Tab-separated table of C-alpha atoms in Angstrom:
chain	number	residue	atom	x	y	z
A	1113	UNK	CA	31.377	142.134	56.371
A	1114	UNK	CA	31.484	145.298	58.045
A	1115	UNK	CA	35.175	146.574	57.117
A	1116	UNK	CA	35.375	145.099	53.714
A	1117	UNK	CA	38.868	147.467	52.559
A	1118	UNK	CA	40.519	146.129	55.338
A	1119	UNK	CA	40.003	142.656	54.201
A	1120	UNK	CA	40.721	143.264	50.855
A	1121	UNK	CA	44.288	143.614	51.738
A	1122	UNK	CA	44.727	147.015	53.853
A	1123	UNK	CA	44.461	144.720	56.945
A	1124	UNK	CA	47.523	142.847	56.140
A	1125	UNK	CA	50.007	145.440	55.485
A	1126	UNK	CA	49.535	146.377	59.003
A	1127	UNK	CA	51.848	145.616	61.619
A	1128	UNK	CA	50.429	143.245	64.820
A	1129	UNK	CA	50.978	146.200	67.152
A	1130	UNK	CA	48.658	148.268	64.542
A	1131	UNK	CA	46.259	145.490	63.943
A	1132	UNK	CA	45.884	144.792	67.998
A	1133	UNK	CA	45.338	148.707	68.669
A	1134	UNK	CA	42.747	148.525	66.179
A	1135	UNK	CA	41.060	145.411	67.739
A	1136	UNK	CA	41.182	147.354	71.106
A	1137	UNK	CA	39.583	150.512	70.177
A	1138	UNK	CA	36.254	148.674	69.549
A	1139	UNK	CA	36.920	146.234	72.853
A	1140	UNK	CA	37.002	150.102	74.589
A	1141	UNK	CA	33.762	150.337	72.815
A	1142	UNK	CA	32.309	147.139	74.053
A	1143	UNK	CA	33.121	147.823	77.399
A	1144	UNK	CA	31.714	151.254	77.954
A	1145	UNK	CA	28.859	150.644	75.950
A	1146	UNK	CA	28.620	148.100	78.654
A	1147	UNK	CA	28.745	150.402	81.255
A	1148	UNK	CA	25.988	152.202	79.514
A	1149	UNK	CA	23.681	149.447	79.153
A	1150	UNK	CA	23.425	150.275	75.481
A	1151	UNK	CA	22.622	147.070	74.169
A	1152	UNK	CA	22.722	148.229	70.300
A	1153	UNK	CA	26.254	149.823	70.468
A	1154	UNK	CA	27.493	146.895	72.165
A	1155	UNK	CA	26.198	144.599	69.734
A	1156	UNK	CA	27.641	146.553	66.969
A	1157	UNK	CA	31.073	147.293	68.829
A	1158	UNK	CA	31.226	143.289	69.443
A	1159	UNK	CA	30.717	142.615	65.148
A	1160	UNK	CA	33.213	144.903	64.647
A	1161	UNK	CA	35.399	143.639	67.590
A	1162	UNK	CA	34.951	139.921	66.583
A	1163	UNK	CA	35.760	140.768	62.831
A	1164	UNK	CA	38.784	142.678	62.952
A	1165	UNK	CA	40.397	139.865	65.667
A	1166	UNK	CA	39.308	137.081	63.303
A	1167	UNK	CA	41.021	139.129	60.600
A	1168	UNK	CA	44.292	138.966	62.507
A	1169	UNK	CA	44.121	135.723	63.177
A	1170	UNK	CA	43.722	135.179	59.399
A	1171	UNK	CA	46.552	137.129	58.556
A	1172	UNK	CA	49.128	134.866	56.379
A	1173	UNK	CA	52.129	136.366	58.265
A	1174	UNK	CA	51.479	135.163	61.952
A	1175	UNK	CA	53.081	131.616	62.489
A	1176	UNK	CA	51.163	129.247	64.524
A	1177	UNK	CA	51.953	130.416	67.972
A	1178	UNK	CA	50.648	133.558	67.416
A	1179	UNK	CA	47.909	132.514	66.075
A	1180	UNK	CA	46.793	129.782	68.940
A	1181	UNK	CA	47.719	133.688	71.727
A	1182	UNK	CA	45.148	135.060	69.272
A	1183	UNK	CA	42.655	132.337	69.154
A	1184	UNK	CA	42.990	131.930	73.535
A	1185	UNK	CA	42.602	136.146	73.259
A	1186	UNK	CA	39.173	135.762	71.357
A	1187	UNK	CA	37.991	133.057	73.783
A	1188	UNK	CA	39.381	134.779	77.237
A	1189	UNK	CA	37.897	138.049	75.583
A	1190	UNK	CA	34.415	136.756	75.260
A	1191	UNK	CA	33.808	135.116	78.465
A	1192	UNK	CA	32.929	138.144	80.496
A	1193	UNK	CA	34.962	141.518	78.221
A	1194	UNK	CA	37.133	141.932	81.396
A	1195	UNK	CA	38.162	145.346	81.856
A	1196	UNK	CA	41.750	144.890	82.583
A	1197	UNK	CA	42.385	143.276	79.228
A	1198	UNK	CA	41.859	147.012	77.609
A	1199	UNK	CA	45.427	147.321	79.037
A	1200	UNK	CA	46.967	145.007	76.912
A	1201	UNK	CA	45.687	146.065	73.744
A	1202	UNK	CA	46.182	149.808	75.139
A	1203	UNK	CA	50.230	148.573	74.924
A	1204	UNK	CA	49.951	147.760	70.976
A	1205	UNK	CA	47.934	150.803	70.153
A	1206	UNK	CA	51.492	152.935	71.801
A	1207	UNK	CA	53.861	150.394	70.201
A	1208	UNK	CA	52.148	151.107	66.888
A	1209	UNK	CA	51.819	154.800	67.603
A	1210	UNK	CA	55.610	155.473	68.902
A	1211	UNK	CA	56.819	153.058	65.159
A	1212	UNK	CA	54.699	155.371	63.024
A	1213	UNK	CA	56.269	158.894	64.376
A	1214	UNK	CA	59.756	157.248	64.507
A	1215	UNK	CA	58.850	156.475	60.372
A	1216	UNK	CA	58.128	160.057	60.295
């Protein structure tokens, strides 16, 4: 397990919106280490992708429909890492970002 604090609990205190913006910044790093034909980094950026998703869909809190938009997320994620999908984590990353100033 590559992000073992998170799991131990850190993980779920987070909102979805910060959970999702997390999952995204390593799908940005899957796709331009695809762009790069870096083969390692995508590897790596894809276990840490895969693991932080599959922590958020393990997270108590989220009832079962959210769940089965996570699960269809993984799936439609893996099939070919489209690049328009950045924009919808890209959303949760600025949801989380504008609730954490406004707790400021």
């Amino acid at each position: 397990m590559l992000h073992k604090d998170l799991a131990d609990g850190r993980w779920f205190t987070m909102t979805i919106a910060e959970q999702l913006g997390n999952v995204g910044s390593e799908y940005s790093r899957i796709i331009s280490s695809r762009k790069r034909k870096d083969n390692d980094r995508f590897n790596s950026a894809l276990e840490r992708y895969l693991e932080l998703l599959d922590l958020t869909i393990s997270d108590p809190r989220w009832d079962f429909y959210r769940k089965r938009e996570l699960l269809r997320l993984r799936e439609h994620s893996c099939e070919d890492f489209p690049e328009d999908l950045q924009k919808y984590f890209d959303r949760f990353a600025l949801l989380a970002r504008k609730h954490k100033n406004i707790d400021r």
